[in-house]
Amino acid sequence: MAEQLSAQDWVDQGLKTLAKSGFTALKADPLAKAMGVSRGSFYWHFADIGAYHAAILERWRDVATEQIIASVKAALDPGRGEDPLAVLLKLTFGGRLALERAVRSWAANDSRAHEAVVAVDRRRLDFVEWLLKRAGLAEDVARARAQILFWTFLGFALSDQPLPPDRQQAVLDELLQIVER
């Protein structure tokens, strides 16, 4: 690789590797070989593997949660004519599910990853509850439906039984009707 790599290049490679090969593949030597650079490049950007793992978890949080929340909040603009709940379902159920599975597997084996997953889950639940309350649902109903949506997402994300796109859309349409009632 002719150009100098940035820390973000390493993190992006880490996310791809994590999704494809799991957390045990997040090691400096194999990643450097895959990127065609020396291991020194890794240590130029990260003090150690722990710092690298922290950066990967932070980037996962941003991609899998904060970017989705920003897109849903943008859909709240009345001029856009989008249903924020429909946008949420489309983005979460159509997202990087291999990465979601890999991070959750990692969390089952690593306390730092576990803490990151717990924090992301709390952020997601709080946001969905807020969104449902904003849509007019009572607090207790919004909390219960947020939990149901979250469990549904987890079941789907952890399943290795993908649905054809038309069937998935039909399920999401039905889920949206259930939540909005």
Tab-separated table of C-alpha atoms in Angstrom:
chain	number	residue	atom	x	y	z
A	1	MET	CA	0.000	0.000	0.000
A	2	ALA	CA	1.684	3.209	-1.165
A	3	GLU	CA	-0.166	5.766	0.926
A	4	GLN	CA	0.152	6.082	4.670
A	5	LEU	CA	-2.703	4.535	6.602
A	6	SER	CA	-4.696	6.470	9.148
A	7	ALA	CA	-6.087	5.188	12.427
A	8	GLN	CA	-9.503	5.246	10.735
A	9	ASP	CA	-8.212	2.931	7.992
A	10	TRP	CA	-7.180	0.467	10.684
A	11	VAL	CA	-10.527	0.754	12.444
A	12	ASP	CA	-12.438	0.288	9.193
A	13	GLN	CA	-10.372	-2.818	8.422
A	14	GLY	CA	-11.057	-4.009	11.954
A	15	LEU	CA	-14.824	-3.679	11.497
A	16	LYS	CA	-14.661	-5.640	8.238
A	17	THR	CA	-12.478	-8.294	9.823
A	18	LEU	CA	-14.699	-8.492	12.894
A	19	ALA	CA	-17.826	-8.967	10.785
A	20	LYS	CA	-16.168	-11.583	8.578
A	21	SER	CA	-13.893	-13.499	10.946
A	22	GLY	CA	-14.880	-12.614	14.505
A	23	PHE	CA	-13.119	-10.889	17.361
A	24	THR	CA	-10.266	-13.379	17.587
A	25	ALA	CA	-9.010	-12.089	14.224
A	26	LEU	CA	-8.444	-8.583	15.602
A	27	LYS	CA	-4.675	-8.916	15.961
A	28	ALA	CA	-1.973	-6.572	14.674
A	29	ASP	CA	0.040	-9.064	12.593
A	30	PRO	CA	-2.773	-10.598	10.508
A	31	LEU	CA	-4.423	-7.212	10.028
A	32	ALA	CA	-1.137	-5.660	8.885
A	33	LYS	CA	-0.616	-8.501	6.411
A	34	ALA	CA	-4.163	-8.108	5.081
A	35	MET	CA	-3.544	-4.387	4.608
A	36	GLY	CA	-0.114	-4.883	3.047
A	37	VAL	CA	1.795	-2.896	5.670
A	38	SER	CA	4.155	-3.560	8.539
A	39	ARG	CA	2.987	-4.114	12.090
A	40	GLY	CA	4.732	-0.847	12.970
A	41	SER	CA	1.956	1.028	11.178
A	42	PHE	CA	-0.503	-0.412	13.673
A	43	TYR	CA	1.560	0.732	16.647
A	44	TRP	CA	2.031	4.160	15.123
A	45	HIS	CA	-1.709	4.718	15.603
A	46	PHE	CA	-2.547	2.567	18.637
A	47	ALA	CA	-0.650	2.157	21.905
A	48	ASP	CA	-1.718	-1.468	22.147
A	49	ILE	CA	-4.379	-3.936	21.065
A	50	GLY	CA	-6.660	-2.749	23.877
A	51	ALA	CA	-6.660	0.796	22.495
A	52	TYR	CA	-7.426	-0.609	19.058
A	53	HIS	CA	-10.316	-2.673	20.381
A	54	ALA	CA	-11.696	0.410	22.158
A	55	ALA	CA	-11.555	2.356	18.871
A	56	ILE	CA	-13.363	-0.443	17.042
A	57	LEU	CA	-16.108	-0.570	19.668
A	58	GLU	CA	-16.500	3.205	19.528
A	59	ARG	CA	-16.794	3.129	15.740
A	60	TRP	CA	-19.331	0.293	15.958
A	61	ARG	CA	-21.404	2.394	18.376
A	62	ASP	CA	-21.292	5.291	15.945
A	63	VAL	CA	-22.194	3.230	12.867
A	64	ALA	CA	-24.756	0.935	14.472
A	65	THR	CA	-26.470	3.456	16.713
A	66	GLU	CA	-25.591	7.144	16.437
A	67	GLN	CA	-25.770	7.358	12.644
A	68	ILE	CA	-29.113	5.575	12.672
A	69	ILE	CA	-30.454	7.881	15.392
A	70	ALA	CA	-29.325	10.916	13.381
A	71	SER	CA	-31.127	9.601	10.286
A	72	VAL	CA	-34.311	8.944	12.233
A	73	LYS	CA	-34.189	12.395	13.823
A	74	ALA	CA	-33.779	13.900	10.354
A	75	ALA	CA	-36.968	12.077	9.329
A	76	LEU	CA	-38.809	13.985	12.060
A	77	ASP	CA	-38.647	17.056	9.826
A	78	PRO	CA	-42.234	17.425	8.553
A	79	GLY	CA	-40.943	18.619	5.184
A	80	ARG	CA	-39.359	15.245	4.505
A	81	GLY	CA	-42.640	13.352	4.667
A	82	GLU	CA	-41.088	10.241	6.201
A	83	ASP	CA	-42.382	8.158	9.069
A	84	PRO	CA	-39.521	8.131	11.612
A	85	LEU	CA	-40.514	4.679	12.876
A	86	ALA	CA	-40.468	3.280	9.350
A	87	VAL	CA	-37.019	4.824	8.822
A	88	LEU	CA	-35.832	3.263	12.082
A	89	LEU	CA	-37.052	-0.195	11.098
A	90	LYS	CA	-35.584	0.045	7.607
A	91	LEU	CA	-32.172	1.104	8.893
A	92	THR	CA	-31.926	-1.290	11.811
A	93	PHE	CA	-33.308	-4.389	10.138
A	94	GLY	CA	-31.411	-3.691	6.932
A	95	GLY	CA	-28.100	-2.810	8.576
A	96	ARG	CA	-24.816	-4.556	9.206
A	97	LEU	CA	-26.178	-7.614	10.936
A	98	ALA	CA	-22.992	-9.671	10.568
A	99	LEU	CA	-21.221	-6.939	12.498
A	100	GLU	CA	-23.971	-6.927	15.145
A	101	ARG	CA	-23.598	-10.689	15.605
A	102	ALA	CA	-19.814	-10.436	15.780
A	103	VAL	CA	-19.839	-7.678	18.398
A	104	ARG	CA	-22.315	-9.597	20.545
A	105	SER	CA	-20.174	-12.724	20.284
A	106	TRP	CA	-17.173	-10.655	21.309
A	107	ALA	CA	-19.149	-9.250	24.250
A	108	ALA	CA	-19.803	-12.764	25.515
A	109	ASN	CA	-16.027	-13.215	25.848
A	110	ASP	CA	-14.668	-9.772	26.753
A	111	SER	CA	-15.712	-7.397	29.539
A	112	ARG	CA	-14.873	-4.217	27.595
A	113	ALA	CA	-16.965	-5.358	24.624
A	114	HIS	CA	-19.726	-6.400	27.029
A	115	GLU	CA	-19.774	-2.921	28.592
A	116	ALA	CA	-19.941	-1.352	25.130
A	117	VAL	CA	-22.872	-3.560	24.116
A	118	VAL	CA	-24.748	-2.802	27.337
A	119	ALA	CA	-24.267	0.941	26.775
A	120	VAL	CA	-25.384	0.712	23.135
A	121	ASP	CA	-28.425	-1.378	24.059
A	122	ARG	CA	-29.424	1.199	26.688
A	123	ARG	CA	-28.977	4.041	24.182
A	124	ARG	CA	-31.060	2.222	21.595
A	125	LEU	CA	-33.853	1.399	24.014
A	126	ASP	CA	-33.969	4.950	25.373
A	127	PHE	CA	-34.119	6.392	21.877
A	128	VAL	CA	-36.881	4.070	20.677
A	129	GLU	CA	-38.889	4.772	23.833
A	130	TRP	CA	-38.431	8.515	23.281
A	131	LEU	CA	-39.521	8.153	19.655
A	132	LEU	CA	-42.648	6.214	20.619
A	133	LYS	CA	-43.574	8.724	23.318
A	134	ARG	CA	-43.077	11.493	20.782
A	135	ALA	CA	-45.503	9.619	18.505
A	136	GLY	CA	-48.134	9.920	21.247
A	137	LEU	CA	-47.880	6.653	23.149
A	138	ALA	CA	-48.182	6.689	26.917
A	139	GLU	CA	-44.896	6.243	28.773
A	140	ASP	CA	-45.581	2.690	29.962
A	141	VAL	CA	-46.809	1.612	26.511
A	142	ALA	CA	-43.831	3.257	24.810
A	143	ARG	CA	-41.430	1.490	27.184
A	144	ALA	CA	-43.049	-1.902	26.585
A	145	ARG	CA	-43.157	-1.492	22.807
A	146	ALA	CA	-39.570	-0.247	22.709
A	147	GLN	CA	-38.536	-3.416	24.521
A	148	ILE	CA	-40.565	-5.556	22.117
A	149	LEU	CA	-38.975	-3.821	19.118
A	150	PHE	CA	-35.533	-4.303	20.630
A	151	TRP	CA	-36.110	-8.006	21.292
A	152	THR	CA	-37.449	-8.395	17.765
A	153	PHE	CA	-34.359	-6.724	16.354
A	154	LEU	CA	-32.046	-8.920	18.435
A	155	GLY	CA	-33.827	-12.068	17.338
A	156	PHE	CA	-33.581	-11.021	13.718
A	157	ALA	CA	-29.955	-9.882	13.998
A	158	LEU	CA	-28.828	-13.072	15.687
A	159	SER	CA	-30.755	-15.333	13.331
A	160	ASP	CA	-28.974	-16.952	10.448
A	161	GLN	CA	-32.263	-17.268	8.571
A	162	PRO	CA	-32.412	-14.215	6.275
A	163	LEU	CA	-35.680	-13.344	4.629
A	164	PRO	CA	-36.080	-12.474	0.959
A	165	PRO	CA	-36.395	-8.669	0.604
A	166	ASP	CA	-40.128	-8.698	-0.207
A	167	ARG	CA	-40.939	-10.956	2.755
A	168	GLN	CA	-38.752	-8.885	5.066
A	169	GLN	CA	-40.547	-5.713	3.970
A	170	ALA	CA	-43.933	-7.334	4.626
A	171	VAL	CA	-42.785	-8.306	8.141
A	172	LEU	CA	-41.485	-4.783	8.799
A	173	ASP	CA	-44.760	-3.273	7.565
A	174	GLU	CA	-46.679	-5.531	9.965
A	175	LEU	CA	-44.305	-4.702	12.818
A	176	LEU	CA	-44.802	-0.998	12.158
A	177	GLN	CA	-48.578	-1.418	12.327
A	178	ILE	CA	-48.300	-3.293	15.617
A	179	VAL	CA	-46.064	-0.648	17.175
A	180	GLU	CA	-48.110	2.326	16.019
A	181	ARG	CA	-51.480	1.031	17.254
